[in-house]
Coordinates of C-alpha atoms in Angstrom, one line a residue:
L157 CA 57.5 -16.0 -29.4
L158 CA 55.7 -12.8 -28.7
P159 CA 56.2 -11.2 -25.2
P160 CA 53.3 -11.4 -22.8
P161 CA 51.1 -8.2 -22.9
L162 CA 52.2 -5.6 -20.3
F163 CA 48.7 -4.7 -19.4
P164 CA 46.2 -7.7 -19.6
R165 CA 42.8 -6.8 -20.8
I166 CA 40.9 -9.3 -18.5
P167 CA 40.5 -7.6 -15.1
P168 CA 41.3 -9.6 -12.0
R169 CA 38.5 -11.7 -10.4
W170 CA 37.9 -9.2 -7.7
C171 CA 37.2 -6.5 -10.3
R172 CA 34.4 -8.5 -11.5
M173 CA 32.5 -8.8 -8.3
S174 CA 29.2 -7.0 -7.9
D175 CA 28.8 -4.0 -5.7
G176 CA 26.2 -5.5 -3.6
D177 CA 23.1 -3.5 -3.5
M178 CA 24.0 -1.7 -6.7
M179 CA 25.8 -3.9 -9.3
D180 CA 27.8 -2.5 -12.1
D181 CA 26.8 -3.6 -15.6
E182 CA 30.3 -3.1 -17.2
D183 CA 31.2 -5.1 -20.2
Y184 CA 34.6 -6.7 -20.5
D185 CA 35.8 -7.3 -24.0
F186 CA 38.1 -10.4 -24.4
D187 CA 40.0 -9.1 -27.4
Y188 CA 43.4 -10.5 -28.1
E189 CA 44.2 -9.3 -31.5
D190 CA 46.6 -6.4 -31.5
S191 CA 44.6 -4.9 -28.5
D192 CA 47.7 -3.6 -26.8
Q193 CA 49.2 -2.0 -29.9
D194 CA 46.0 -0.2 -30.6
Q195 CA 45.2 0.8 -27.1
D196 CA 46.2 4.3 -25.8
D197 CA 48.7 4.0 -22.9
G198 CA 46.7 6.7 -20.9
Q199 CA 43.5 4.7 -21.2
V200 CA 45.2 1.6 -19.9
D201 CA 46.5 3.5 -17.0
M202 CA 43.3 4.8 -16.0
E203 CA 41.6 1.5 -16.5
N204 CA 44.1 -0.2 -14.2
E205 CA 43.8 2.6 -11.6
Y206 CA 40.1 2.4 -11.7
Y207 CA 40.1 -1.5 -11.1
T208 CA 42.6 -1.1 -8.2
A209 CA 40.5 1.6 -6.6
K210 CA 37.4 -0.6 -7.1
G211 CA 39.1 -3.4 -5.4
N212 CA 40.1 -1.3 -2.5
L213 CA 36.5 -0.2 -2.1
Q214 CA 35.3 -3.8 -1.9
D215 CA 38.0 -4.6 0.6
G216 CA 36.7 -1.7 2.8
K217 CA 39.6 0.5 2.2
L218 CA 37.6 3.7 1.6
A219 CA 40.3 6.3 1.7
E220 CA 42.5 4.4 -0.8
A221 CA 39.5 3.8 -3.0
L222 CA 38.5 7.3 -3.1
S223 CA 42.1 8.4 -3.7
G224 CA 42.5 6.0 -6.6
F225 CA 39.1 7.1 -8.3
Q226 CA 40.4 10.9 -7.9
K227 CA 43.6 9.7 -9.7
V228 CA 41.4 8.5 -12.5
L229 CA 39.9 12.0 -12.9
D230 CA 43.2 13.7 -12.7
M231 CA 44.7 11.3 -15.4
Q232 CA 42.0 12.0 -18.0
G233 CA 42.2 14.9 -20.3
D234 CA 38.8 15.4 -21.7
K235 CA 35.8 14.0 -19.8
G236 CA 35.6 10.2 -20.7
E237 CA 33.9 6.9 -19.7
W238 CA 36.6 6.1 -17.1
G239 CA 36.0 9.4 -15.2
F240 CA 32.2 8.7 -15.4
K241 CA 32.6 5.4 -13.8
A242 CA 35.0 6.6 -11.1
L243 CA 32.5 9.4 -10.1
K244 CA 29.8 6.8 -10.0
Q245 CA 31.7 4.8 -7.6
M246 CA 32.6 7.8 -5.6
V247 CA 29.0 8.9 -5.3
K248 CA 27.8 5.4 -4.1
A249 CA 30.8 5.2 -1.5
L250 CA 30.2 8.7 -0.1
F251 CA 26.5 8.1 0.3
R252 CA 27.1 4.8 2.2
Q253 CA 29.2 6.7 4.7
N254 CA 26.5 9.4 5.1
R255 CA 28.9 12.1 3.8
Y256 CA 26.1 13.7 1.9
Q257 CA 27.7 17.1 1.1
E258 CA 30.6 15.5 -0.4
M259 CA 28.4 13.0 -2.3
M260 CA 26.4 15.8 -3.7
D261 CA 29.5 17.6 -4.9
R262 CA 30.6 14.4 -6.7
Y263 CA 27.2 13.9 -8.0
K264 CA 27.1 17.4 -9.7
E265 CA 30.4 16.4 -11.3
L266 CA 28.9 13.1 -12.4
L267 CA 25.8 14.9 -14.0
N268 CA 28.3 16.9 -16.2
Y269 CA 29.4 13.4 -17.7
L270 CA 26.1 12.3 -18.9
H271 CA 26.9 13.4 -22.5
V272 CA 30.1 11.4 -22.7
V273 CA 28.4 8.0 -22.5
T274 CA 25.4 6.6 -24.4
K275 CA 21.9 7.5 -23.5
N276 CA 21.0 4.0 -22.4
Q277 CA 24.2 3.8 -20.1
S278 CA 23.6 7.2 -18.6
E279 CA 19.8 6.3 -18.0
K280 CA 20.8 2.9 -16.4
V281 CA 23.4 4.4 -14.0
M282 CA 21.1 7.3 -13.1
T283 CA 18.2 5.1 -12.4
K284 CA 20.2 3.0 -10.0
I285 CA 21.6 6.0 -8.3
V286 CA 18.1 7.5 -7.8
D287 CA 16.9 4.1 -6.4
F288 CA 19.8 3.8 -4.3
V289 CA 19.8 7.1 -2.7
S290 CA 16.0 7.1 -2.3
G291 CA 16.5 4.9 0.9
S292 CA 17.9 7.7 2.8
P293 CA 15.9 8.8 5.9
D294 CA 17.1 12.4 5.6
M295 CA 14.3 14.2 3.7
D296 CA 16.1 17.5 3.5
F297 CA 19.0 15.8 1.6
L298 CA 16.5 13.8 -0.6
E299 CA 14.8 17.2 -1.6
K300 CA 18.2 18.6 -2.8
F301 CA 19.1 15.3 -4.5
Y302 CA 15.9 15.2 -6.4
D303 CA 15.9 18.9 -7.3
T304 CA 19.5 18.7 -8.6
T305 CA 18.6 15.5 -10.6
L306 CA 15.5 17.1 -12.2
S307 CA 17.5 20.3 -13.2
A308 CA 20.0 18.0 -15.1
L309 CA 17.3 16.1 -16.7
K310 CA 15.6 19.1 -18.3
E311 CA 18.7 19.4 -20.5
S312 CA 19.1 15.7 -21.3
Q313 CA 15.4 15.3 -22.3
N314 CA 15.1 11.9 -20.7
E315 CA 11.4 11.6 -20.2
R316 CA 11.3 8.2 -18.5
L317 CA 13.9 9.1 -15.8
W318 CA 12.4 12.6 -15.5
F319 CA 9.0 11.0 -14.6
K320 CA 10.6 8.5 -12.2
T321 CA 12.5 11.2 -10.3
N322 CA 9.4 13.4 -10.2
M323 CA 7.4 10.5 -8.6
K324 CA 10.0 9.9 -5.9
L325 CA 10.0 13.7 -5.1
A326 CA 6.2 13.6 -5.1
K327 CA 6.4 10.7 -2.7
L328 CA 8.6 12.8 -0.5
W329 CA 6.1 15.6 -0.4
F330 CA 3.5 13.1 0.5
D331 CA 5.5 11.7 3.4
K332 CA 6.1 15.2 4.7
R333 CA 2.3 16.0 4.2
E334 CA 3.2 19.0 2.0
F335 CA 0.1 18.5 -0.2
H336 CA 0.2 21.8 -2.0
R337 CA 3.7 20.9 -3.4
L338 CA 2.6 17.3 -4.2
Q339 CA -0.4 18.5 -6.1
K340 CA 1.8 20.7 -8.3
I341 CA 3.9 17.8 -9.2
L342 CA 1.0 15.6 -9.8
R343 CA -0.6 18.0 -12.2
E344 CA 2.7 18.3 -14.1
L345 CA 3.1 14.6 -14.3
H346 CA -0.5 14.1 -15.3
K347 CA -0.1 16.6 -18.2
S348 CA 2.7 14.5 -19.5
C349 CA 0.5 11.4 -19.6
T350 CA -2.4 13.1 -21.7
T351 CA -3.2 13.2 -25.3
D352 CA -3.3 16.5 -27.4
G353 CA -7.1 16.4 -26.7
G354 CA -6.6 16.4 -23.1
Q355 CA -7.7 12.7 -22.4
D356 CA -5.6 10.1 -20.4
D357 CA -3.1 8.6 -22.9
Q358 CA -3.8 4.8 -22.5
K359 CA -0.4 4.2 -24.0
K360 CA 1.1 5.4 -20.8
G361 CA -1.2 3.4 -18.5
T362 CA 1.5 2.2 -16.1
Q363 CA 2.7 5.7 -15.5
L364 CA -1.0 7.0 -15.0
L365 CA -1.7 4.3 -12.3
E366 CA 1.6 5.3 -10.5
L367 CA 0.5 8.8 -10.3
Y368 CA -3.1 8.0 -9.5
S369 CA -2.0 5.7 -6.8
L370 CA -0.3 8.7 -5.0
D371 CA -3.2 11.0 -5.8
I372 CA -5.7 8.6 -4.2
Q373 CA -3.5 8.2 -1.0
M374 CA -3.4 12.0 -0.6
H375 CA -7.2 12.2 -1.0
T376 CA -7.5 9.4 1.6
V377 CA -5.4 11.1 4.1
K378 CA -7.2 14.4 3.5
K379 CA -10.6 12.5 3.8
D380 CA -11.8 14.2 0.6
N381 CA -14.1 11.5 -0.5
K382 CA -15.5 13.2 -3.6
K383 CA -12.1 13.7 -5.2
L384 CA -11.0 10.2 -3.9
R385 CA -14.0 8.7 -5.8
G386 CA -13.2 10.7 -9.1
T387 CA -9.5 9.7 -9.0
Y388 CA -10.3 6.0 -8.2
D389 CA -12.9 5.7 -11.0
K390 CA -10.2 7.1 -13.5
A391 CA -7.7 4.5 -12.2
M392 CA -10.2 1.8 -12.7
K393 CA -10.8 2.8 -16.4
V394 CA -6.9 2.4 -17.2
K395 CA -6.6 -1.0 -18.9
S396 CA -3.5 -1.0 -21.1
A397 CA -1.1 -1.1 -18.2
I398 CA 1.3 -3.6 -16.5
P399 CA 1.7 -1.9 -13.1
H400 CA 3.8 -3.2 -10.2
P401 CA 1.4 -5.2 -7.8
L402 CA 2.3 -2.8 -5.0
I403 CA 0.6 0.1 -7.0
M404 CA -2.5 -1.7 -7.6
G405 CA -2.5 -2.8 -3.9
V406 CA -2.5 0.8 -2.9
I407 CA -5.3 1.7 -5.2
H408 CA -7.5 -1.2 -4.2
E409 CA -6.8 -0.6 -0.4
C410 CA -7.9 3.1 -0.7
G411 CA -10.8 2.0 -2.8
G412 CA -11.9 -0.4 -0.1
K413 CA -11.7 2.2 2.6
M414 CA -13.6 4.7 0.5
H415 CA -16.4 2.0 0.1
M416 CA -16.2 1.3 3.9
Q417 CA -16.9 4.9 4.6
E418 CA -19.9 4.8 2.2
R419 CA -21.1 1.7 4.1
D420 CA -21.0 -0.3 0.8
W421 CA -19.7 -3.5 2.6
A422 CA -19.9 -5.8 -0.5
S423 CA -17.7 -3.4 -2.7
A424 CA -15.3 -2.8 0.1
S425 CA -14.7 -6.5 0.7
K426 CA -14.0 -7.1 -3.1
C427 CA -11.5 -4.2 -3.2
L428 CA -9.8 -5.1 0.0
F429 CA -9.5 -8.7 -1.1
D430 CA -7.9 -7.6 -4.3
A431 CA -5.5 -5.3 -2.3
F432 CA -4.5 -8.3 -0.2
K433 CA -3.6 -10.4 -3.2
N434 CA -1.7 -7.6 -4.7
Y435 CA 0.3 -6.9 -1.6
D436 CA 0.8 -10.6 -1.2
E437 CA 2.2 -10.9 -4.7
A438 CA 4.5 -8.0 -4.0
G439 CA 5.7 -9.6 -0.7
N440 CA 4.6 -6.5 1.1
H441 CA 3.7 -6.5 4.8
K442 CA 0.6 -4.6 4.3
R443 CA -1.1 -7.7 3.2
I444 CA -1.8 -8.6 6.9
Q445 CA -3.3 -5.1 7.4
C446 CA -5.6 -5.6 4.4
L447 CA -6.6 -8.9 5.6
K448 CA -7.6 -7.4 8.9
Y449 CA -9.7 -4.8 7.1
L450 CA -11.3 -7.5 5.1
I451 CA -12.4 -9.3 8.2
L452 CA -13.7 -6.1 9.6
G453 CA -15.7 -5.5 6.5
K454 CA -17.3 -9.0 6.7
M455 CA -18.3 -8.5 10.3
L456 CA -20.0 -5.1 9.5
S457 CA -21.7 -6.6 6.6
M458 CA -23.1 -9.3 8.9
E459 CA -22.0 -11.8 6.2
E460 CA -21.1 -15.3 7.6
A461 CA -18.8 -16.2 4.7
N462 CA -15.5 -17.9 5.7
I463 CA -12.8 -15.9 4.2
F464 CA -10.3 -18.4 5.0
E465 CA -11.6 -20.9 2.5
A466 CA -9.8 -18.9 -0.3
P467 CA -6.4 -20.5 -0.9
E468 CA -4.7 -17.1 -1.0
V469 CA -5.8 -16.4 2.6
K470 CA -5.6 -19.7 4.2
P471 CA -1.8 -19.6 5.0
Y472 CA -2.2 -16.5 7.2
K473 CA -5.0 -17.9 9.4
S474 CA -2.5 -18.8 12.1
D475 CA -0.8 -15.5 12.1
P476 CA -1.1 -13.8 15.5
E477 CA -2.4 -10.5 14.1
I478 CA -5.0 -12.5 12.1
T479 CA -5.8 -14.9 14.9
A480 CA -6.9 -12.0 17.1
M481 CA -9.3 -10.6 14.4
N482 CA -10.6 -14.1 13.5
D483 CA -11.5 -14.8 17.2
L484 CA -13.2 -11.4 17.3
M485 CA -15.3 -12.3 14.3
N486 CA -16.3 -15.7 15.7
A487 CA -17.5 -14.1 19.0
Y488 CA -19.3 -11.4 17.0
Q489 CA -21.1 -13.9 14.8
R490 CA -22.2 -16.0 17.9
N491 CA -23.3 -12.8 19.7
E492 CA -21.1 -13.6 22.6
I493 CA -20.6 -10.0 23.9
S494 CA -18.5 -10.8 26.9
T495 CA -16.0 -12.8 24.8
F496 CA -16.0 -10.0 22.2
E497 CA -15.2 -7.4 24.6
K498 CA -12.6 -9.6 26.3
I499 CA -10.7 -10.2 23.0
L500 CA -10.8 -6.4 22.5
S501 CA -9.4 -5.8 25.9
Q502 CA -6.6 -8.4 25.5
N503 CA -5.5 -7.3 22.0
Q504 CA -5.2 -3.5 22.2
Q505 CA -2.1 -3.4 20.2
R506 CA -3.1 -5.8 17.5
I507 CA -6.6 -4.4 17.0
M508 CA -7.3 -1.0 18.6
E509 CA -4.0 0.8 17.8
D510 CA -5.0 0.7 14.0
P511 CA -6.8 4.1 13.7
F512 CA -8.9 2.8 10.7
I513 CA -10.1 -0.3 12.7
R514 CA -10.8 1.9 15.7
V515 CA -13.3 4.1 13.8
Y516 CA -15.5 1.0 13.2
I517 CA -15.2 -0.7 16.7
Q518 CA -18.1 1.4 18.0
D519 CA -20.2 0.2 15.1
L520 CA -19.3 -3.5 15.8
L521 CA -20.2 -2.9 19.5
K522 CA -23.5 -1.3 18.7
N523 CA -24.4 -4.1 16.3
I524 CA -23.5 -6.9 18.8
R525 CA -25.2 -5.2 21.6
T526 CA -28.3 -4.7 19.4
Q527 CA -28.5 -8.4 18.6
V528 CA -28.0 -9.4 22.2
L529 CA -30.6 -6.8 23.3
V530 CA -33.2 -8.3 20.9
Q531 CA -32.5 -11.8 22.0
T532 CA -32.8 -10.7 25.7
I533 CA -36.2 -9.0 25.5
K534 CA -37.9 -11.5 23.0
P535 CA -39.5 -13.8 25.7
Y536 CA -40.9 -10.9 27.8
T537 CA -43.8 -8.6 27.5
R538 CA -42.1 -6.3 30.0
I539 CA -38.5 -6.1 31.4
K540 CA -36.4 -3.9 33.6
I541 CA -33.8 -1.7 32.0
P542 CA -31.2 -2.3 34.7
S543 CA -31.6 -6.0 34.0
I544 CA -30.8 -5.4 30.4
A545 CA -27.7 -3.2 31.3
R546 CA -26.4 -5.9 33.5
D547 CA -26.7 -8.5 30.7
L548 CA -25.0 -6.1 28.1
N549 CA -22.6 -4.8 30.7
I550 CA -23.2 -1.2 29.6
P551 CA -24.8 1.9 31.3
E552 CA -28.5 2.2 31.4
P553 CA -28.5 5.4 29.3
D554 CA -26.8 3.3 26.5
V555 CA -29.5 0.5 26.8
E556 CA -32.2 3.3 26.4
S557 CA -30.4 4.7 23.3
L558 CA -30.3 1.1 21.7
L559 CA -34.0 0.7 22.6
V560 CA -35.0 4.0 21.0
S561 CA -33.0 3.0 17.8
L562 CA -34.8 -0.4 17.6
I563 CA -38.3 1.2 18.1
L564 CA -37.6 3.9 15.5
D565 CA -36.4 1.4 13.0
K566 CA -39.5 -0.7 13.7
A567 CA -37.4 -3.7 14.7
I568 CA -39.4 -4.1 17.9
V569 CA -42.9 -2.8 18.9
A570 CA -42.4 -1.5 22.4
R571 CA -42.5 1.7 24.7
I572 CA -40.2 2.8 27.4
D573 CA -41.7 3.6 30.9
Q574 CA -38.9 5.9 32.1
V575 CA -40.5 6.4 35.6
N576 CA -40.4 2.7 36.4
R577 CA -37.4 2.0 34.2
I578 CA -39.2 -0.7 32.4
V579 CA -39.5 -1.6 28.7
I580 CA -43.1 -2.7 27.8
L581 CA -43.3 -4.8 24.7
D582 CA -46.4 -5.0 22.5
K583 CA -47.1 -8.7 21.4
T584 CA -50.4 -7.7 19.7
D585 CA -48.8 -7.7 16.2
E586 CA -47.4 -11.2 16.9
A587 CA -50.6 -12.5 18.2
T588 CA -52.6 -11.1 15.3
N589 CA -50.1 -12.6 12.8
K590 CA -50.5 -16.0 14.4
Y591 CA -54.3 -15.8 14.3
E592 CA -54.3 -14.6 10.6
A593 CA -52.1 -17.5 9.7
L594 CA -54.6 -19.9 11.5
D595 CA -57.4 -18.4 9.6
Q596 CA -55.6 -18.9 6.3
W597 CA -54.8 -22.4 7.2
R598 CA -58.5 -23.1 8.0
D599 CA -59.6 -21.6 4.6
E600 CA -57.1 -23.7 2.8
L601 CA -58.3 -26.8 4.6
G602 CA -61.9 -26.0 3.6
K603 CA -61.1 -25.6 -0.1
L604 CA -59.1 -28.9 0.1
H605 CA -62.1 -30.7 1.8
S606 CA -64.5 -29.3 -0.9
T607 CA -62.2 -30.5 -3.7
V608 CA -62.0 -34.1 -2.4
V609 CA -65.7 -34.3 -1.8
S610 CA -66.6 -33.2 -5.2
K611 CA -64.2 -35.7 -6.8
M612 CA -65.7 -38.6 -4.7
G613 CA -69.2 -37.5 -6.0
V614 CA -70.6 -37.4 -2.5

């Protein structure tokens, strides 16, 4: 009988556990044929030391784990795969402890190991680390991290990872509102997605939509509608792409806001509904915000369609944020101005704290007050302005402003007696229309009578 191998190849169960939010995709070869004879003793020692350190890390023994990974580095001669894996674990562990300077030192060491593993393996690990570290709230640290990563990627010529890291750095500049630096990166990224003729390379449609989404957000914040329109139109022409729904949600939301500013309510509603569906598919909280904007657009368009008939929207009808907006819409459509104002007053946080909605609240108030004003004065030939002001619960100058708008728009025929504070309505046109209709009716009856008489031969 052969003696049992001194160093079994199958790592213990705890060694094969995932690292939580960043799993290790390490392959374990179950090779029993002469593996111990062929395996270098030094490699086996490093392997066992690595798994022991990894076990300590998973048990929360950080100091022992870091010491173990350092032993792996000390044991190797030339840079190798076990050193690469040890540094990867050290980078993650130090980052979780917010020991950013130590983490960056180890990260720079790791970057020097990219050539000792395959391109696929290095890209996989680097992508996970970039995603993992991007969750840090420390923007200064992130800036250093991205710059360090990009410098290393220039030598490795990994275009995909270079693009992804640049996009994360661009997002950082967007969050810090450093638009000059953001635009510089976006120009460089766009250049990498164009053909030799300078046209958008449709083969890179997904990457184009990623950078366009960030460009659109920048123009939206800057309120540069001209450039926003140009970038939005370019994004809509990209067809050969499979973007993440969150990317399309951003593009459609900004497009909807753009159409709202242009008073194109129908196009705005379509974009915002598409944005809602994208955010819903992505499981993003902005779906509720977009649904509120969609209700706002429906009110401004004076359209009475029930958006909650759509199966995608129906589950959110009872959401507290949406209930307030829905109640507001119902009061608006029924011209119940007191209820409308009461809902606004009781839901300051859910409605009025959103800066985009707040911009259009005055438009809604003007619309509902105008509708109520028209209904109030309709039965009268003359009515006092103070009486209208009491009905609308607004100051008399605001009533006059609404009346002037209605008169100029020829919605009513009236004049304002400012001395006596009276609105005098001219019903002449209405009476004239009635008499003209009666005359037309009489003529038609005369023709019908003549036809009947001629057929009877009388």
